[in-house]
Short mmCIF file of C-alpha atoms and ligand atoms in Angstrom, two decimals:
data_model
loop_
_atom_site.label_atom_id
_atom_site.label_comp_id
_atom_site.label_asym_id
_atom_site.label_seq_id
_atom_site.Cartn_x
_atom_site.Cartn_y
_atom_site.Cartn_z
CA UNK S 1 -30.30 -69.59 6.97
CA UNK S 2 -28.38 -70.97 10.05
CA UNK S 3 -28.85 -69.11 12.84
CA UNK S 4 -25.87 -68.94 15.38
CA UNK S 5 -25.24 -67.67 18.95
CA UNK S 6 -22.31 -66.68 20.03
CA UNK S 7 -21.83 -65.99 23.47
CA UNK S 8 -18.82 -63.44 24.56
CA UNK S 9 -19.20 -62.21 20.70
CA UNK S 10 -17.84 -58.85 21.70
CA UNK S 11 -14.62 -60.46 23.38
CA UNK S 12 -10.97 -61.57 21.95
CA UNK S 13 -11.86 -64.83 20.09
CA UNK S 14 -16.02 -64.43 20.33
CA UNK S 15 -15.53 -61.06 17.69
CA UNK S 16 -13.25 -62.97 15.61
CA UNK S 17 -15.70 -65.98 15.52
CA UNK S 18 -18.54 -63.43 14.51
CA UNK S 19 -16.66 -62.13 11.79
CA UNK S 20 -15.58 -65.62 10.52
CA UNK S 21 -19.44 -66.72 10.57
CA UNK S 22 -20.82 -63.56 8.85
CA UNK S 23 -18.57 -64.14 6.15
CA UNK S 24 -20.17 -67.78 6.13
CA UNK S 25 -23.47 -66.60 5.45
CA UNK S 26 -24.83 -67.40 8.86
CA UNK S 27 -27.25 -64.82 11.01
CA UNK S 28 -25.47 -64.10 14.06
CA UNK S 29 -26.59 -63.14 17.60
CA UNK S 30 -23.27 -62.00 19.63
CA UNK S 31 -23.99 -61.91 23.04
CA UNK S 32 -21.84 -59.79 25.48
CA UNK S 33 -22.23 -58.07 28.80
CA UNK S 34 -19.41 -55.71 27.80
CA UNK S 35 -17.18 -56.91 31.33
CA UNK S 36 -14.02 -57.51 29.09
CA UNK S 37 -15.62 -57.48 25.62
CA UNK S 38 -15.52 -54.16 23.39
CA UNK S 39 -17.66 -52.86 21.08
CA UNK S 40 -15.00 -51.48 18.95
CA UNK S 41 -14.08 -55.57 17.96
CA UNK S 42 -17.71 -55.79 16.25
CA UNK S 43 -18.17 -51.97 15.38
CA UNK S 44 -18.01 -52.92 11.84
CA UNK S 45 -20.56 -56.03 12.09
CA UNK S 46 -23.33 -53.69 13.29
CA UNK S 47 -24.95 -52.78 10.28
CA UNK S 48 -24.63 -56.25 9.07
CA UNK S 49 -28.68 -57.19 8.58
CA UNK S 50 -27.59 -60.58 9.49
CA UNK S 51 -26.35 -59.22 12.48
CA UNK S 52 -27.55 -58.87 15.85
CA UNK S 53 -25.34 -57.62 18.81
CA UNK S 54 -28.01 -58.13 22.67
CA UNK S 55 -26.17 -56.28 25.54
CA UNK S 56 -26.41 -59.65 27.94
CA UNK S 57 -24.80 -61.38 30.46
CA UNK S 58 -24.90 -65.07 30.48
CA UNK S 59 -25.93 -65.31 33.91
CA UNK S 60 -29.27 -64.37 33.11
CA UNK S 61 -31.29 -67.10 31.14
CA UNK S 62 -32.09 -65.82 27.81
CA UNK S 63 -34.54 -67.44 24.74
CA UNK S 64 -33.52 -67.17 20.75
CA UNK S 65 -34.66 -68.75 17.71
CA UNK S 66 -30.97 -71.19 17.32
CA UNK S 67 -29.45 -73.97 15.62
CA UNK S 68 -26.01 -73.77 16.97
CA UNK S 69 -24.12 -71.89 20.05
CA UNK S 70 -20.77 -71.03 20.74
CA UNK S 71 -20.36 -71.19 24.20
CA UNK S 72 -17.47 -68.10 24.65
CA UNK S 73 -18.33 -66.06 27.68
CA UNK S 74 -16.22 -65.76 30.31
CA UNK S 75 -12.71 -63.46 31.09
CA UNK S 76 -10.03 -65.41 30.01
CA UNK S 77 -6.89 -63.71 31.02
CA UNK S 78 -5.81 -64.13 34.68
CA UNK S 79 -6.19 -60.40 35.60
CA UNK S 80 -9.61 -59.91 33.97
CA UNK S 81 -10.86 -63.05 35.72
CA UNK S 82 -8.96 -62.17 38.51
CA UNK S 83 -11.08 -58.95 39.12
CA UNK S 84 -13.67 -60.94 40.26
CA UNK S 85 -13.10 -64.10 40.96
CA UNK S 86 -16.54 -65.10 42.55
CA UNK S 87 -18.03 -63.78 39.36
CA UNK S 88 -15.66 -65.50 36.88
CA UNK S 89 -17.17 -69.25 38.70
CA UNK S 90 -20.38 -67.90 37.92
CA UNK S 91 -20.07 -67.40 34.37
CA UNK S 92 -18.10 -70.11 33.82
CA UNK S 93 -21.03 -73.03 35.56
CA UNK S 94 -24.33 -70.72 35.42
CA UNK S 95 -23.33 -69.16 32.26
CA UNK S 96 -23.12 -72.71 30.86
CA UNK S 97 -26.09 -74.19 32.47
CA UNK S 98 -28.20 -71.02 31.26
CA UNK S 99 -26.76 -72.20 27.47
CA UNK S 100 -27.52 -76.02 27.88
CA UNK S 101 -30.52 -75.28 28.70
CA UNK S 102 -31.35 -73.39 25.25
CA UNK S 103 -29.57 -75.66 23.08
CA UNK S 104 -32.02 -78.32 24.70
CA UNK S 105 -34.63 -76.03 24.80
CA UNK S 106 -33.76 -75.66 20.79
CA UNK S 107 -32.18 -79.07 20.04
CA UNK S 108 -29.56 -76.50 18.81
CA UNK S 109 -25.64 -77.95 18.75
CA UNK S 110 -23.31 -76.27 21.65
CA UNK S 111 -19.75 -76.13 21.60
CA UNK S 112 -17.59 -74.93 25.10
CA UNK S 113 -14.89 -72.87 24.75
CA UNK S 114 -12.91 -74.71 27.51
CA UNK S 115 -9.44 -74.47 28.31
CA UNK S 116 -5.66 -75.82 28.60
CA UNK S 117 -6.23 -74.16 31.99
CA UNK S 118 -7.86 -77.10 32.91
CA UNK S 119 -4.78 -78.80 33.34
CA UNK S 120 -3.11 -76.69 35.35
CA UNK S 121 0.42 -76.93 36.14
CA UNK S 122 0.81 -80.20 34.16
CA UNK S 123 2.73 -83.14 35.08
CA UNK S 124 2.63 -84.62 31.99
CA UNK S 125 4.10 -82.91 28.85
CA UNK S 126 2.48 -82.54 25.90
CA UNK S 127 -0.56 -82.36 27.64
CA UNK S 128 -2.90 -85.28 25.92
CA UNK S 129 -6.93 -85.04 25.90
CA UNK S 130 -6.86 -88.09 28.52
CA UNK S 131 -5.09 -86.25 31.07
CA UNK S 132 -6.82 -85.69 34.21
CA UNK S 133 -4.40 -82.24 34.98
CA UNK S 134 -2.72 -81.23 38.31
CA UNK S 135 -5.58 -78.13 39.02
CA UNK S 136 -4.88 -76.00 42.24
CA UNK S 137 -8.69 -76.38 43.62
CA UNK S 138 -7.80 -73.21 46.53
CA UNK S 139 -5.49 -71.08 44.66
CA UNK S 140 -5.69 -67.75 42.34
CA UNK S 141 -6.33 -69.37 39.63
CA UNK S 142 -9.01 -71.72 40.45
CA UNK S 143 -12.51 -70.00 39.76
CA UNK S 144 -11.40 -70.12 36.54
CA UNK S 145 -10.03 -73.47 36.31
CA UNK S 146 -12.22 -75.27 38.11
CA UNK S 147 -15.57 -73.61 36.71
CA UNK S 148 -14.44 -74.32 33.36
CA UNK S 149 -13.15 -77.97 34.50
CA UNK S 150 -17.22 -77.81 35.91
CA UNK S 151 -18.47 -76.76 32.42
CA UNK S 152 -17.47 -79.62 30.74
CA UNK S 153 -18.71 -82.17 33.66
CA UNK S 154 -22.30 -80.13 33.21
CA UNK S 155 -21.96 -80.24 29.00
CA UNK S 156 -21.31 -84.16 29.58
CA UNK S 157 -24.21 -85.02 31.99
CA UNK S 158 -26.76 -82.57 29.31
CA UNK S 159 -25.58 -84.81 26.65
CA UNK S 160 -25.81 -88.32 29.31
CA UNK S 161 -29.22 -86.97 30.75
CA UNK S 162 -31.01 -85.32 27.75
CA UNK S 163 -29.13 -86.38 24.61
CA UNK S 164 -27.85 -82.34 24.25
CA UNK S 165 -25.27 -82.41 21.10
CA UNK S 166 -22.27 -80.78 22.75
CA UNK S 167 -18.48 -80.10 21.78
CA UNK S 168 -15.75 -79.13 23.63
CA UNK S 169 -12.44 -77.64 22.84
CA UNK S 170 -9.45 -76.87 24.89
CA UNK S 171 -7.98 -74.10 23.71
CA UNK S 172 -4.80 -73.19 24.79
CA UNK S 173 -2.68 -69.73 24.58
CA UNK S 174 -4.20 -67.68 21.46
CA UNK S 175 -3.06 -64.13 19.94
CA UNK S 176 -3.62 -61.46 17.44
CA UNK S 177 -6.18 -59.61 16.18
CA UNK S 178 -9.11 -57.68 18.72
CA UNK S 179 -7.50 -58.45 21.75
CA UNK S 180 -7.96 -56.25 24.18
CA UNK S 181 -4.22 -53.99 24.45
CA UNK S 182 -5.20 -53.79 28.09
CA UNK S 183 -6.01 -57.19 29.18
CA UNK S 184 -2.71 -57.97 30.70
CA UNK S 185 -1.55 -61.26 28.29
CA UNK S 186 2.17 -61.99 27.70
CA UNK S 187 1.39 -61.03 23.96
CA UNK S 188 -0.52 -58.02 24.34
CA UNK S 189 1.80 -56.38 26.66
CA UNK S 190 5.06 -57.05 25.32
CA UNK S 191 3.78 -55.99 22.06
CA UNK S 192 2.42 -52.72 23.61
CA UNK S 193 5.23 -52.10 25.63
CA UNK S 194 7.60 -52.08 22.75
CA UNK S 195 5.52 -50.11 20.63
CA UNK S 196 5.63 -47.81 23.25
CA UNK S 197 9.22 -47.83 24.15
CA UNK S 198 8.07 -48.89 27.40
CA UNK S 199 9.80 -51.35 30.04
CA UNK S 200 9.31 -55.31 28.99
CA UNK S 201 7.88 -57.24 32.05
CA UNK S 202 9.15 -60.61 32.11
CA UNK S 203 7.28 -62.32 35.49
CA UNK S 204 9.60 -64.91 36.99
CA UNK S 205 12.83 -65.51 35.21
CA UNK S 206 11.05 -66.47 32.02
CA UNK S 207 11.98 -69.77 31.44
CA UNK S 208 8.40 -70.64 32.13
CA UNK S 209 6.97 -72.08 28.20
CA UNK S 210 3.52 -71.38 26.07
CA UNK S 211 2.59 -72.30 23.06
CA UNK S 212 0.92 -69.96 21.35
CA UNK S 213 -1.23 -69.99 18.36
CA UNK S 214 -2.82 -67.56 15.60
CA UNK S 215 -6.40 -67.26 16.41
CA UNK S 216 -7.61 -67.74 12.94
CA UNK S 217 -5.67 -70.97 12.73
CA UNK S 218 -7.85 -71.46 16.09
CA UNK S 219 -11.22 -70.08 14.87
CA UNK S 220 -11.23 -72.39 11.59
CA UNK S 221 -10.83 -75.30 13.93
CA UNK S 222 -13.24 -74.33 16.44
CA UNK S 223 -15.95 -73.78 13.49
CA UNK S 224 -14.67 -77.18 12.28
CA UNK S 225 -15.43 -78.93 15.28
CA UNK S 226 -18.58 -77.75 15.24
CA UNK S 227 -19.74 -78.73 11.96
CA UNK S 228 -18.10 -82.32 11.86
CA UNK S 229 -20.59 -84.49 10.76
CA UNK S 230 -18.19 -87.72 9.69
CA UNK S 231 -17.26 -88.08 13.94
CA UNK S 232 -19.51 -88.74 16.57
CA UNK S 233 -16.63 -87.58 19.22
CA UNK S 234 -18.44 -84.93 21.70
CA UNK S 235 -14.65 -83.81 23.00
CA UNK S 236 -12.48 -82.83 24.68
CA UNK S 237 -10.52 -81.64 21.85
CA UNK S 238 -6.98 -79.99 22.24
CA UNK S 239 -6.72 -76.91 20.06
CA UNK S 240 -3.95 -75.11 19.72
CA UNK S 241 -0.01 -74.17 17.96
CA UNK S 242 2.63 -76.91 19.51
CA UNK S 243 5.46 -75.01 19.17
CA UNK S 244 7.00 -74.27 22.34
CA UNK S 245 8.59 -70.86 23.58
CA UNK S 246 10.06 -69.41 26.76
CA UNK S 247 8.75 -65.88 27.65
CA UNK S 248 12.21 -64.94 27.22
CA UNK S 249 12.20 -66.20 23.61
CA UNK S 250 9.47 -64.16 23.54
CA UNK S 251 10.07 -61.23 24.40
CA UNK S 252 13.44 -61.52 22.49
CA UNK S 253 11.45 -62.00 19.27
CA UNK S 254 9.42 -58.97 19.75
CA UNK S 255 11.96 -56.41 20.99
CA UNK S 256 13.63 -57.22 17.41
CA UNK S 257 10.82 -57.36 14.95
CA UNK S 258 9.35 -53.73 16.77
CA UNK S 259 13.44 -52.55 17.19
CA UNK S 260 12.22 -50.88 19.84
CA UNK S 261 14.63 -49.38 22.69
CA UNK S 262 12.81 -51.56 25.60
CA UNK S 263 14.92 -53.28 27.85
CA UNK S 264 13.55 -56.66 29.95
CA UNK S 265 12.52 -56.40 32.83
CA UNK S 266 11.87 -58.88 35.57
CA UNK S 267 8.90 -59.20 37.91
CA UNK S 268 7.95 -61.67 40.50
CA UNK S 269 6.18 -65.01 39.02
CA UNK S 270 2.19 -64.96 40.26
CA UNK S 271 1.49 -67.87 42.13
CA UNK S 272 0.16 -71.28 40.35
CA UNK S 273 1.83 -70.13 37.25
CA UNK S 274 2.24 -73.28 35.00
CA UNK S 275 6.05 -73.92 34.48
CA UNK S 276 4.86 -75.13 30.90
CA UNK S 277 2.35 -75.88 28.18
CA UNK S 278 1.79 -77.12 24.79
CA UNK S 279 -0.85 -79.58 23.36
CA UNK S 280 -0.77 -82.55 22.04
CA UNK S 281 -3.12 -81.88 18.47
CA UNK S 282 -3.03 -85.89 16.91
CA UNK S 283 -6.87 -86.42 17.84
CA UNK S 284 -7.78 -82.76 15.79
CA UNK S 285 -5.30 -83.94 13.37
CA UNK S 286 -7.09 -86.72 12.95
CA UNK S 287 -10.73 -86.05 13.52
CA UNK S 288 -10.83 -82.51 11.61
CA UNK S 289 -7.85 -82.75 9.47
CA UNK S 290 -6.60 -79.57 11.03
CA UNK S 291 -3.41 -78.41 12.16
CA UNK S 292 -2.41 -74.76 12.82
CA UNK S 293 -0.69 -73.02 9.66
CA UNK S 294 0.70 -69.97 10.89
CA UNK S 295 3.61 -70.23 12.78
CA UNK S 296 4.87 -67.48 15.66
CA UNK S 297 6.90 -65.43 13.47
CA UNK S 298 3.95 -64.24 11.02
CA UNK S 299 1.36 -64.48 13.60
CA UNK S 300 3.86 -61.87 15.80
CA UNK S 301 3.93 -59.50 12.51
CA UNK S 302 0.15 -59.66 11.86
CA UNK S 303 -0.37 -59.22 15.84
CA UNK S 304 2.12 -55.95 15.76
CA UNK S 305 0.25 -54.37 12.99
CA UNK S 306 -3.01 -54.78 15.00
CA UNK S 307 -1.97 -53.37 17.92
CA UNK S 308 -0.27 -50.57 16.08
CA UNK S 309 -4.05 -49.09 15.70
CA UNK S 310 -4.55 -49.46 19.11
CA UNK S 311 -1.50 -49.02 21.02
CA UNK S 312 -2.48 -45.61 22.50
CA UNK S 313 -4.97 -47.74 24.64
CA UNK S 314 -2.20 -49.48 27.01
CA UNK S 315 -2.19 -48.79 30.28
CA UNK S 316 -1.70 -51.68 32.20
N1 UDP C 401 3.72 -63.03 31.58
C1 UDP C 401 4.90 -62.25 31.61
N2 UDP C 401 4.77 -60.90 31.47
C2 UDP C 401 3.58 -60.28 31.30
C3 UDP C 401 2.40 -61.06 31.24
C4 UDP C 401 2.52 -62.44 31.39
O1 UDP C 401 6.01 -62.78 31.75
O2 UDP C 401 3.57 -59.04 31.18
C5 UDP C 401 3.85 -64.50 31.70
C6 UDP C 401 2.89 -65.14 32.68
O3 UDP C 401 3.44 -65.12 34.00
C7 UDP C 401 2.79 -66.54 32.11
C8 UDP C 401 2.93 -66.33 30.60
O4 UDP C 401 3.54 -65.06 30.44
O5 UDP C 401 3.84 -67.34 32.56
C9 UDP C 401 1.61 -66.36 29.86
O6 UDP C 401 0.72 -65.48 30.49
P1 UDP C 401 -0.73 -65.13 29.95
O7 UDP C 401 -1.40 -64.31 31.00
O8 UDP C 401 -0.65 -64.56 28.59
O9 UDP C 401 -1.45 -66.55 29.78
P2 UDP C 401 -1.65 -67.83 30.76
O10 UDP C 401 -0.78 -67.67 31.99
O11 UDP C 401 -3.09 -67.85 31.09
O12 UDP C 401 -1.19 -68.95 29.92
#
């Protein structure tokens, strides 16, 4: 049986990858240290025999019996990683070290969860695999772009200095279900905040564009990359939805499929906040046959029935 870490199991897209590889067949080892993952996103999974759930965090080095690892720990959404910036650099370049190290320690196959982040306010639209990005090296957002723009520079020496089989993805803006209700995405909160007849914070004017896509349209791809035996391509890889929406659009969309009595309102743009963002997908479209099925209109309605159960939680 093919046994699989994932690391950040407990978080957004980590408990939606464990779930996808349980139902696989696969034993699983989820690896969290609880900082922005939840237990309630792999509740169910716990009596799974082929389950194991460590309480860990990836800055400590750690040794398991593995074939593959999902490389997935780390906040991702600028106020979790915010928190603690010093930290978030930390996970991002010792987490990954600690990982490389196993998977050579193993031979076992890792894949990075890196990021459209690490293009930062992009000069060139859609943002291509080749492109070097326009990354903000002092700013806010930085420990998190720059240690996952470090990442991938440690994943590709690994594979240069010790032959390591790595993958990367960049993933860019993903939704729906397990996300945390109080992580403080454009998603999760407008969603909440209608559900809860609460105001609708728009930051800046919100002509400011995402492209957002479902996250099992994400997960089959990331799994896909992984197990691509026909290419030889280590990454980057762009994965992600290409269609293109203001946060007014947004926010538009779900005040009408909730009909809820919010009204907009606006709050002042953080700083370093890309103006746009959507991927260019023609290398996954042609390396995994994959592009993203679900569009934003039935990803919205799945995502509003999710947070529907959880909705109480907001608080941000
Ligand atoms: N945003 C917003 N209202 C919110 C939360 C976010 O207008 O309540 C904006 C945010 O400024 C950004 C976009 O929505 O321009 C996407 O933000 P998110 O944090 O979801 O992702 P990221 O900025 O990392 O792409």
């Amino acid at each position: 049986m093919k046994k699989v870490l994932v690391t950040g199991g407990a978080g957004f897209l980590g408990s939606n990858l464990c779930h996808y590889l349980i139902n696989k067949g696969y034993y699983v080892y989820c690896l969290d240290n609880l900082f922005t993952g939840r237990e309630a996103n792999i509740k169910d999974l716990m009596k799974n025999k082929n389950f194991k759930f460590i309480k860990h965090d990836v800055l400590n080095p750690i040794d398991l019996d593995i074939n593959e690892i999902y490389n997935a720990a780390c906040p991702a959404s600028p106020p979790a990683y915010q928190k603690s910036p010093s930290n978030t650099t930390k996970t991002c370049v010792i987490g990954a070290l600690n990982m490389l190290e196993l998977a050579k320690k193993h031979d076992a196959k890792i894949l990075q969860f890196s990021t459209s982040e690490v293009y930062g306010e992009p000069l060139v639209h859609p943002q291509k695999e080749d492109y070097r990005g326009n990354v903000n090296p002092i700013g806010i957002r930085s420990c998190y772009d720059e240690g996952k723009r470090c990442a991938e520079s440690l994943f590709f020496d690994y594979n240069r200095e010790y032959k390591t089989k790595i993958k990367i993805v960049r993933i860019f803006n993903t939704y729906g279900k397990y996300m945390d209700p109080n992580d403080g995405r454009v998603v999760s909160n407008f969603i909440c905040q209608a559900l809860n007849n609460m105001d609708i914070t728009i930051y800046g004017d919100g002509s400011q564009t995402r492209s957002f896509c479902y996250v099992d349209d994400l997960i089959n791809a990331i799994v896909k990359v992984m197990e691509d035996t026909k290419s030889d391509f280590l990454g980057p890889i762009n994965l992600g939805n290409p269609g293109e929406f203001t946060m007014l659009e947004l926010a538009k969309k779900i005040i009408s499929k909730t009909k809820t009595k919010s009204k907009i309102i606006y709050k002042p743009l953080p700083s370093d906040d890309p103006t746009q963002r959507r991927p260019d997908i023609s290398l996954a479209k042609k390396l995994i046959n994959w592009e993203p099925k679900i569009e934003l209109d039935e990803g919205l309605d799945k995502s509003i029935e999710y947070f529907k159960t959880v909705k109480g939680d907001f608080n941000v």
